[in-house]
XYZ file of C-alpha atoms in Angstrom:
671
model
C 58.014 45.740 25.645
C 56.107 42.581 25.174
C 56.984 40.488 22.142
C 54.477 38.633 19.966
C 55.529 35.336 21.555
C 54.916 36.429 25.093
C 51.798 35.259 26.846
C 49.958 36.924 29.670
C 48.545 34.671 32.355
C 44.878 35.326 32.805
C 44.007 34.235 36.275
C 43.331 35.085 39.864
C 46.375 36.432 41.631
C 46.355 36.913 45.360
C 48.856 38.982 47.260
C 49.427 38.915 51.004
C 46.378 41.126 51.585
C 44.328 39.034 49.145
C 43.008 42.194 47.467
C 41.478 41.574 44.048
C 43.683 42.751 41.229
C 42.274 45.923 39.607
C 43.359 44.532 36.258
C 41.218 41.410 36.689
C 38.231 43.066 35.027
C 40.406 43.477 31.964
C 41.548 39.885 32.182
C 45.171 40.801 32.901
C 46.536 40.673 36.417
C 50.006 41.362 35.079
C 51.610 37.933 35.297
C 53.640 37.287 32.234
C 54.855 33.844 31.259
C 58.077 34.278 29.301
C 59.559 31.731 26.920
C 57.351 28.641 27.323
C 59.636 25.661 26.867
C 59.588 21.935 27.254
C 62.821 20.425 28.511
C 64.076 16.970 29.225
C 65.660 16.760 32.581
C 68.152 14.120 33.530
C 67.152 13.117 37.010
C 70.777 13.219 38.180
C 70.060 15.804 40.847
C 67.593 13.368 42.372
C 70.301 10.723 42.476
C 72.749 12.845 44.466
C 70.205 14.073 47.002
C 68.662 10.659 47.561
C 68.540 9.611 51.200
C 70.375 6.355 51.852
C 67.295 4.513 53.163
C 67.952 1.270 55.032
C 64.677 -0.400 54.058
C 61.793 0.013 51.595
C 58.343 -0.762 53.016
C 55.432 -0.999 50.574
C 51.808 -0.828 51.689
C 49.252 -2.337 49.335
C 46.147 -0.506 50.487
C 43.464 -2.536 48.725
C 39.699 -2.165 48.500
C 39.022 -5.568 50.022
C 42.360 -6.547 51.584
C 45.628 -4.850 52.493
C 49.124 -5.730 53.576
C 52.756 -4.684 53.617
C 56.091 -6.079 52.470
C 59.655 -4.845 52.747
C 63.214 -5.310 51.559
C 66.497 -4.002 52.928
C 68.383 -1.882 50.406
C 71.502 -3.988 51.047
C 69.543 -7.190 50.205
C 67.215 -6.084 47.395
C 66.673 -9.665 46.226
C 64.936 -10.638 49.516
C 61.348 -9.423 49.791
C 59.778 -10.126 53.166
C 55.990 -10.172 53.448
C 54.160 -9.237 56.619
C 53.645 -11.529 59.592
C 50.567 -13.689 59.801
C 47.529 -11.804 61.007
C 45.514 -12.728 64.065
C 42.099 -14.115 63.124
C 41.371 -14.990 59.531
C 39.055 -17.084 57.431
C 39.428 -20.834 57.393
C 39.988 -22.047 53.871
C 40.916 -18.661 52.408
C 44.628 -18.602 51.696
C 45.323 -14.915 51.859
C 48.298 -13.346 53.511
C 46.754 -9.925 53.535
C 44.181 -8.739 56.040
C 40.722 -7.333 55.207
C 40.595 -3.571 54.670
C 38.220 -3.115 57.577
C 38.533 -0.596 60.380
C 36.725 -0.268 63.684
C 36.379 2.955 65.681
C 35.059 3.222 69.210
C 31.712 5.027 69.757
C 33.689 8.246 70.332
C 35.430 7.851 66.932
C 38.840 6.739 68.224
C 40.811 4.048 66.404
C 40.229 0.567 67.877
C 41.425 -2.086 65.422
C 42.055 -2.965 61.792
C 41.639 -6.058 59.593
C 40.673 -9.442 61.023
C 40.927 -8.048 64.560
C 38.367 -5.339 63.714
C 36.060 -7.847 62.052
C 36.246 -10.385 64.887
C 35.746 -7.797 67.649
C 32.804 -6.236 65.812
C 31.255 -9.653 65.240
C 31.410 -10.446 68.986
C 29.733 -7.219 70.089
C 26.191 -7.377 71.412
C 23.783 -6.158 68.642
C 22.609 -3.181 70.748
C 26.241 -2.260 71.451
C 27.488 -2.766 67.890
C 25.177 -0.004 66.685
C 27.292 2.512 68.633
C 30.613 1.411 67.107
C 31.829 2.657 63.724
C 32.776 -0.155 61.373
C 34.009 0.620 57.848
C 34.939 -1.660 54.969
C 35.588 -1.271 51.229
C 35.989 2.482 51.822
C 38.888 2.922 49.392
C 36.438 2.970 46.462
C 35.143 6.344 47.669
C 38.363 7.974 46.468
C 37.611 6.717 42.951
C 33.878 7.445 42.906
C 33.659 10.798 44.770
C 33.326 13.516 42.130
C 34.594 16.486 44.171
C 37.035 14.757 46.485
C 38.427 17.075 49.147
C 40.133 16.998 52.540
C 36.621 17.247 54.066
C 35.031 14.303 52.220
C 32.969 12.097 54.558
C 32.517 8.327 54.729
C 29.609 6.423 56.258
C 30.185 3.632 58.778
C 28.015 0.481 58.781
C 25.705 2.109 61.353
C 25.154 5.110 59.071
C 27.276 7.542 61.102
C 29.535 9.973 59.239
C 33.288 10.170 59.724
C 36.021 12.122 57.899
C 37.590 10.059 55.101
C 41.024 11.584 55.795
C 40.883 10.343 59.414
C 40.029 6.804 58.325
C 42.830 6.604 55.742
C 45.289 8.136 58.221
C 44.264 5.610 60.921
C 44.772 2.727 58.466
C 48.196 3.956 57.329
C 49.277 4.614 60.937
C 48.275 1.018 61.746
C 50.517 -0.346 58.963
C 53.341 1.993 59.953
C 53.174 0.671 63.533
C 53.003 -2.982 62.409
C 55.928 -2.662 59.992
C 58.162 -0.704 62.390
C 57.414 -3.190 65.187
C 58.409 -6.089 62.934
C 61.584 -4.281 61.803
C 62.448 -3.390 65.402
C 61.981 -7.020 66.493
C 64.334 -8.093 63.699
C 66.916 -5.415 64.518
C 66.711 -5.998 68.263
C 66.277 -2.268 68.870
C 63.843 0.483 67.895
C 63.841 0.981 64.143
C 63.956 4.632 63.064
C 61.174 5.745 60.721
C 63.661 8.112 59.032
C 65.457 5.025 57.644
C 62.329 3.799 55.857
C 61.323 4.694 52.340
C 57.558 4.202 52.174
C 55.665 3.148 49.048
C 51.859 3.230 48.807
C 50.063 1.596 45.889
C 47.102 3.193 44.099
C 45.167 2.258 40.937
C 46.715 3.775 37.789
C 43.297 5.099 36.732
C 43.011 7.246 39.852
C 42.882 10.965 39.199
C 45.350 13.430 40.763
C 43.061 14.425 43.695
C 42.848 10.788 44.874
C 46.644 10.374 44.708
C 47.124 13.633 46.601
C 44.549 12.468 49.160
C 46.671 9.379 49.917
C 49.707 11.628 50.358
C 47.784 13.934 52.739
C 46.626 10.884 54.736
C 50.282 9.735 54.925
C 51.311 13.113 56.357
C 48.494 12.923 58.900
C 49.465 9.334 59.838
C 53.060 10.412 60.465
C 54.399 8.092 57.774
C 56.426 10.984 56.368
C 56.569 14.729 56.992
C 55.748 17.536 54.563
C 59.368 18.654 54.862
C 60.545 15.386 53.327
C 57.924 14.399 50.728
C 60.396 12.220 48.784
C 60.387 9.689 51.619
C 57.011 8.555 50.252
C 56.516 7.239 46.727
C 53.084 6.684 45.232
C 53.253 3.524 43.075
C 50.706 2.642 40.412
C 49.350 -0.869 40.977
C 49.668 -2.309 37.441
C 53.156 -0.773 37.118
C 54.204 -2.515 40.333
C 52.795 -5.784 39.000
C 54.657 -5.241 35.741
C 57.967 -4.764 37.564
C 57.464 -7.954 39.552
C 56.379 -9.998 36.506
C 59.754 -9.243 34.878
C 61.381 -11.379 37.555
C 59.044 -14.386 37.281
C 60.628 -17.792 36.882
C 58.717 -20.582 35.150
C 57.872 -22.368 38.399
C 56.303 -19.192 39.806
C 53.413 -18.895 37.356
C 50.612 -20.551 35.441
C 50.673 -20.135 31.666
C 47.098 -20.385 30.371
C 48.173 -19.889 26.792
C 50.602 -22.771 26.535
C 49.398 -25.675 24.469
C 51.748 -28.103 26.184
C 51.425 -29.343 29.727
C 52.976 -26.794 32.024
C 53.619 -27.293 35.712
C 51.810 -30.574 35.236
C 48.724 -28.758 34.006
C 47.243 -28.714 30.520
C 45.027 -25.773 29.536
C 42.543 -28.093 27.908
C 41.664 -29.311 31.393
C 39.553 -27.252 33.788
C 40.838 -23.671 33.763
C 40.840 -23.562 37.556
C 43.088 -26.608 37.831
C 46.336 -24.681 37.351
C 45.349 -22.175 40.012
C 44.482 -24.964 42.453
C 47.974 -26.382 42.049
C 49.468 -22.893 42.255
C 47.607 -22.216 45.512
C 48.893 -25.498 46.930
C 52.423 -24.490 45.915
C 51.980 -21.098 47.627
C 50.456 -22.749 50.716
C 53.440 -25.100 51.055
C 55.814 -22.135 50.851
C 53.677 -20.006 53.119
C 55.759 -20.724 56.204
C 58.587 -18.748 54.671
C 57.621 -15.120 54.353
C 60.744 -14.245 52.395
C 60.611 -14.295 48.612
C 63.828 -14.383 46.680
C 63.666 -12.182 43.627
C 66.646 -13.190 41.575
C 68.685 -10.392 40.123
C 68.164 -11.796 36.690
C 65.414 -11.467 34.173
C 62.952 -14.384 34.424
C 62.876 -17.037 31.676
C 59.625 -15.603 30.333
C 61.232 -12.212 30.053
C 64.215 -13.573 28.192
C 61.782 -14.314 25.340
C 61.084 -10.595 25.019
C 63.206 -8.432 22.750
C 63.504 -4.674 22.179
C 60.096 -3.192 21.374
C 58.032 -6.200 22.530
C 54.728 -5.311 24.155
C 52.662 -6.835 26.910
C 49.540 -5.944 28.876
C 49.082 -6.063 32.649
C 45.479 -6.521 33.766
C 45.219 -5.801 37.470
C 41.910 -7.140 38.755
C 41.372 -6.005 42.321
C 38.427 -5.726 44.646
C 37.400 -2.237 43.566
C 38.971 -1.433 40.224
C 40.382 -3.103 37.146
C 43.458 -1.358 35.759
C 44.961 -2.043 32.338
C 48.473 -0.936 31.405
C 50.360 -1.551 28.152
C 54.155 -1.682 28.448
C 56.969 -1.982 25.953
C 60.477 -3.236 26.667
C 63.437 -0.944 26.106
C 66.798 -2.634 25.923
C 69.542 -3.070 27.010
C 68.569 -2.314 30.630
C 65.062 -3.704 30.226
C 63.423 -0.393 31.195
C 59.713 -0.059 30.623
C 57.810 2.409 28.484
C 54.063 2.915 28.880
C 52.529 2.633 25.406
C 48.942 3.556 26.124
C 47.553 5.601 29.019
C 46.201 3.501 31.900
C 42.572 2.567 31.470
C 39.976 0.532 33.332
C 37.197 1.292 35.728
C 35.268 0.239 38.830
C 34.939 -3.370 37.655
C 36.557 -5.173 40.583
C 35.205 -8.204 42.429
C 33.050 -5.892 44.598
C 30.670 -5.867 41.637
C 29.801 -9.490 42.426
C 28.911 -8.526 46.021
C 26.613 -5.795 44.680
C 24.915 -8.330 42.407
C 24.398 -10.648 45.395
C 22.885 -7.754 47.344
C 20.571 -7.013 44.400
C 19.529 -10.670 44.389
C 18.721 -10.519 48.131
C 16.686 -7.334 47.532
C 14.764 -9.117 44.794
C 13.936 -12.019 47.116
C 13.386 -10.224 50.434
C 12.647 -6.654 49.352
C 14.878 -3.578 49.195
C 13.117 -2.073 52.245
C 13.989 -5.081 54.411
C 17.657 -5.269 53.287
C 18.133 -1.518 53.924
C 16.640 -1.863 57.418
C 18.580 -5.029 58.226
C 21.907 -3.369 57.311
C 21.194 -0.491 59.730
C 19.596 -2.500 62.555
C 21.912 -5.528 62.449
C 25.151 -4.208 60.918
C 27.368 -6.977 62.344
C 25.056 -9.717 61.023
C 25.135 -8.106 57.572
C 28.948 -8.243 57.665
C 28.729 -11.950 58.624
C 26.433 -12.650 55.687
C 28.817 -10.969 53.239
C 31.778 -12.930 54.701
C 29.812 -16.164 54.176
C 29.130 -15.101 50.580
C 32.816 -14.213 50.034
C 34.051 -17.760 50.721
C 31.358 -19.291 48.452
C 32.173 -16.745 45.746
C 35.706 -18.154 45.611
C 34.315 -21.624 44.906
C 32.612 -20.553 41.647
C 34.077 -22.290 38.568
C 32.878 -22.634 34.954
C 32.060 -26.351 35.197
C 30.796 -26.705 38.750
C 27.693 -28.897 38.944
C 26.797 -29.034 42.651
C 25.042 -26.113 44.365
C 26.707 -23.561 46.661
C 25.241 -23.118 50.156
C 25.332 -19.750 51.896
C 24.696 -19.521 55.625
C 22.032 -16.982 56.541
C 22.737 -15.568 60.029
C 20.077 -16.480 62.598
C 19.363 -12.776 63.184
C 18.540 -12.409 59.452
C 15.922 -15.189 59.638
C 14.585 -13.847 62.950
C 14.475 -10.178 61.900
C 12.804 -11.044 58.575
C 9.965 -12.857 60.383
C 9.421 -9.835 62.650
C 9.625 -7.413 59.712
C 7.359 -9.262 57.254
C 5.341 -11.567 59.446
C 6.302 -14.652 57.430
C 9.356 -16.895 57.034
C 12.432 -16.632 54.829
C 11.375 -19.920 53.230
C 8.011 -18.384 52.319
C 9.803 -15.391 50.739
C 11.934 -17.694 48.596
C 8.885 -19.660 47.422
C 7.001 -16.449 46.630
C 9.855 -14.762 44.774
C 10.224 -15.748 41.137
C 13.943 -16.429 41.605
C 13.858 -20.089 40.714
C 17.587 -20.888 40.911
C 17.880 -20.046 44.630
C 16.281 -22.490 47.050
C 16.008 -22.874 50.819
C 17.805 -25.875 52.233
C 16.550 -27.721 55.313
C 19.836 -26.818 57.090
C 18.842 -23.139 57.052
C 20.930 -22.070 54.074
C 20.427 -20.323 50.768
C 21.168 -22.922 48.116
C 22.329 -21.386 44.844
C 22.772 -23.506 41.777
C 26.076 -22.865 39.931
C 24.336 -20.967 37.118
C 22.883 -18.552 39.672
C 26.337 -17.897 41.141
C 27.915 -17.517 37.701
C 25.170 -15.037 36.765
C 26.359 -12.807 39.634
C 29.819 -12.676 38.027
C 28.535 -11.936 34.533
C 28.026 -8.111 34.633
C 31.486 -7.512 36.165
C 33.296 -9.938 33.855
C 31.421 -8.523 30.839
C 32.704 -5.037 31.745
C 36.289 -6.306 31.946
C 36.041 -8.223 28.657
C 34.458 -5.237 26.897
C 37.283 -3.033 28.142
C 39.935 -5.535 27.062
C 38.311 -5.873 23.630
C 38.344 -2.085 23.164
C 41.965 -1.931 24.326
C 43.109 -4.628 21.893
C 41.423 -2.707 19.059
C 43.703 0.309 19.610
C 46.516 0.742 17.046
C 49.106 1.040 19.870
C 48.015 -2.317 21.229
C 48.937 -4.734 18.464
C 51.223 -7.778 18.695
C 50.856 -8.231 22.443
C 53.128 -11.088 23.482
C 51.855 -11.656 27.031
C 48.857 -10.713 29.082
C 49.625 -10.789 32.806
C 46.532 -11.331 34.915
C 47.182 -10.113 38.480
C 45.294 -8.966 41.583
C 43.049 -11.014 43.871
C 40.185 -11.296 41.361
C 42.600 -12.852 38.829
C 42.265 -16.091 40.823
C 38.694 -16.490 39.552
C 38.479 -19.363 37.044
C 35.379 -17.691 35.552
C 37.390 -14.561 34.757
C 40.338 -16.588 33.467
C 38.091 -18.530 31.098
C 36.425 -15.341 29.816
C 39.807 -13.710 29.100
C 41.032 -16.861 27.331
C 37.898 -16.950 25.178
C 38.231 -13.263 24.273
C 41.913 -13.468 23.330
C 41.574 -16.649 21.240
C 45.292 -17.303 21.429
C 46.353 -13.785 20.334
C 48.685 -13.571 23.335
C 49.712 -15.844 26.161
C 47.959 -15.388 29.495
C 50.332 -15.533 32.460
C 49.132 -15.687 36.062
C 51.722 -15.461 38.861
C 51.240 -18.100 41.581
C 50.995 -15.602 44.405
C 48.656 -13.455 42.379
C 47.299 -11.507 45.376
C 50.802 -10.451 46.457
C 52.166 -9.541 43.014
C 51.494 -5.812 43.411
C 52.915 -5.738 46.919
C 56.200 -7.330 45.855
C 56.413 -5.171 42.744
C 55.848 -2.052 44.866
C 58.896 -2.984 46.981
C 60.993 -3.383 43.813
C 59.687 -0.022 42.565
C 60.699 1.621 45.864
C 64.214 0.196 45.447
C 64.464 1.616 41.907
C 61.749 4.183 40.998
C 63.476 4.972 37.692
C 62.704 1.572 36.145
C 59.686 3.029 34.287
C 61.208 5.546 31.910
C 58.225 6.739 29.891
C 54.607 7.226 30.901
C 51.516 8.518 29.088
C 49.702 11.568 30.395
C 46.082 10.649 31.190
C 44.856 14.232 30.676
C 45.734 17.498 28.971
C 46.934 20.081 31.519
C 47.404 23.821 31.087
C 46.553 27.341 32.246
C 44.498 30.232 30.870
C 46.485 33.023 29.179
C 46.015 36.136 27.052
C 47.441 36.029 23.519
C 47.772 38.764 20.928
C 44.425 38.845 19.107
C 44.622 37.479 15.543
C 41.783 38.451 13.198
C 40.118 35.416 11.655
C 41.805 33.004 14.099
C 40.349 34.150 17.417
C 36.590 34.531 18.152
C 35.618 38.237 18.265
C 33.774 37.791 21.615
C 37.088 36.863 23.268
C 38.803 40.124 22.292
C 39.742 42.673 24.957
C 41.730 45.924 24.481
C 44.362 47.069 26.942
C 46.743 49.972 26.411
C 45.496 50.097 22.806
C 46.644 46.498 22.252
C 44.090 43.844 21.295
C 44.260 40.601 23.278
C 42.450 37.286 23.045
C 41.271 36.053 26.444
C 40.771 32.464 27.789
C 43.510 30.935 25.598
C 44.539 27.468 26.851
C 48.331 27.302 27.249
C 49.048 23.567 27.165
C 51.657 22.129 29.526
C 51.153 18.514 28.470
C 48.603 16.749 26.230
C 46.452 13.704 26.949
C 48.151 10.481 25.841
C 51.429 12.316 25.255
C 54.571 10.298 26.018
C 56.375 11.863 28.969
C 59.865 10.755 29.968
C 60.844 10.382 33.603
C 62.228 13.720 34.775
C 60.768 15.592 31.792
C 59.734 19.100 32.795
C 57.684 21.947 31.404
C 59.239 25.351 32.087
C 57.296 28.615 32.405
C 58.357 32.013 33.743
C 55.970 34.314 35.580
C 56.195 37.913 36.767
C 54.232 38.989 39.863
C 51.612 41.691 39.285
C 53.023 44.006 41.963
C 56.520 44.166 43.493
C 54.998 43.669 46.953
C 53.096 40.554 46.000
C 53.647 37.576 48.335
C 51.724 34.740 46.677
C 50.977 33.937 43.066
C 48.028 31.595 42.489
C 47.524 30.227 38.999
C 44.567 28.006 38.148
C 45.361 24.758 36.366
C 42.825 23.371 33.886
C 42.527 19.883 32.434
C 40.651 18.012 29.732
C 40.427 14.470 28.380
C 40.789 15.872 24.844
C 44.251 15.981 23.296
C 43.993 19.454 21.792
C 42.294 22.316 23.596
C 42.053 25.916 22.348
C 40.319 27.760 25.181
C 39.707 27.182 28.877
C 35.991 27.645 28.061
C 35.927 24.680 25.619
C 33.478 21.848 26.457
C 35.064 19.243 28.746
C 37.686 21.635 30.138
C 37.528 22.015 33.914
C 39.504 23.737 36.609
C 41.309 20.897 38.373
C 43.965 22.466 40.560
C 46.011 25.477 41.553
C 49.700 26.197 41.150
C 50.808 28.258 44.137
C 54.102 30.169 44.189
C 55.142 31.645 47.522
C 57.352 34.585 46.486
C 57.642 36.122 49.952
C 61.211 36.875 50.938
C 62.433 36.942 47.332
C 62.058 40.709 46.819
C 64.880 42.152 44.744
C 65.760 45.600 43.344
C 65.233 44.281 39.799
C 62.583 46.254 37.924
C 60.865 43.072 36.874
C 60.920 39.887 38.943
C 60.964 36.659 37.001
C 59.870 33.466 38.732
C 60.900 30.422 36.710
C 58.638 27.429 37.316
C 59.376 23.816 36.443
C 56.565 21.276 36.398
C 57.428 17.585 36.250
C 54.913 15.283 34.554
C 56.774 12.001 33.971
C 56.337 10.649 37.517
C 53.340 9.041 39.247
C 52.494 12.486 40.691
C 52.814 15.997 39.205
C 55.489 18.085 40.954
C 56.323 21.782 40.814
C 59.581 23.619 41.553
C 60.339 27.333 41.168
C 63.261 29.737 41.406
C 63.609 33.529 41.488
C 65.819 34.205 38.440
C 67.394 37.442 39.757
C 68.470 36.007 43.108
C 68.658 32.279 42.148
C 66.750 31.623 45.356
C 64.333 28.736 45.538
C 60.646 29.661 45.607
C 58.160 27.413 47.408
C 55.923 25.924 44.716
C 53.050 23.488 45.084
C 50.253 22.079 42.975
C 47.005 21.424 44.819
C 44.318 19.196 43.276
C 42.189 18.750 46.400
C 40.847 22.153 47.431
C 38.626 22.893 44.461
């Protein structure tokens, strides 16, 4: 007999023959969740089964640039960053390599990073049209609404290629580079089985995007499906947060300090501190080993139990904001407010520049030029990139941007008049043509390109600081490549008005990478996270007059049931401890059933009543493979545990009668 408390799962169940359940029309396929409970799991079992990895290698797969770093588990205080890359931009001090990939005309991997860019640049224009060149493709995982294994990307020449292939090629490249470096150090081939891999992703990424990175890792041979724990997905601002705990005073710029600090006073030009910091990093660049002392940095020693700080990770594609609170005595971290942010990275400035070019030369011309001269377009954006870095709040002299010869030449053929004529004709008065064949932008024009992106970030920060959970913030850590921008630094300073101190690590572009290595060495350092969404499944409940809508009532075996009820696993913004699990028990519809498929629904709202409520969508499937667990018991009970406190959602299941493990998986990609 079914008790009042019991719920009936209302969902699609497939058996081995995939025949539709006859009970489906009545809304009850016969799966019964028993005793819904929420338990706190000590992650001790994880400790005992942990593989004794020799080294942790973290890959910071960025929108604009990428790199890797590693540390041996026996020397956790030594973080080694990758070797210098071949190629590179003069004057840009960046140890990472551009996230650019080049495939041959028959879609085979050719090169990555500077090597890809340089080779592509040297190709004959007629030849380059055949090659597939991709850059800034990581943003597609954030912006694609229905991301799946089959999602396509477009190369610079307009040709389509599978996104999964591109991400797998990139990860395989980093795997090869890192293992080669480790093998050279060891003097013999380094075994991939001894490596724990960490891949960084924005905290605001949804589950499908995180799962996509995992699938790409499997395809790249980084790890195998049989050993998923060899790969950890790290959230970028969390990694930065972990690294910032270790900062010593000489490793950062404090924008909020009223006294001179590192020989720099904040009343001077905002960019001054960063200039000195870059010089400091450049001098230490020869050594690729960073010592992370096994002590809490001086800054951290100012923090006491319950103190809060914000990490603002400003990358190329996204800006991620995370609020953390210190828990003593171990100094563990608790996430106070769910990660927020959006696509407000430095790419926004490139889009503004492109809009400006369209305004001057016409959208039709720019579209054609990108397709007909893809390599020259890449050159133009590289030229803009280095000038973009020279933008400061108080710059007075103009910034010159080289226009490639093929741009000038193609424009004349396309329009029948010169680039100079176009500039005179356009009503863009702050961009001129210089006699040396360059676009001359006055500083205000350059700063105007930054404004929309910076305004987005400031608006987001303002909203965040208005939240009740986000009061008394002691520090604001500004990290990520875009954090180097003096324009952004000044805007953040102005917005905060001294409410909290702004700290910028010297090696701001490598902060996440180093933090990701530390996270790989100790994934349990973040003890409490906030769930970004409400997750649950659809169930049948006993119908209650006056509480349930009459149109949702169905009758089965003379019992009245309410259909479409949302059984909540975890609520949006709920605090979830590491290792915390939600337990549900299910009974297969038929004894012969091989596979149970339960649809998972999600919503941004904290409380949801029905799976048909506005804003509720089907976001994944929980699959239980019950083949081989048949038992003589009249009723089979499959106990399922779902873990929500980690960076990914995990599922485990066991057949209660036989105590045998049941293969359980949650899929967010094949919707």
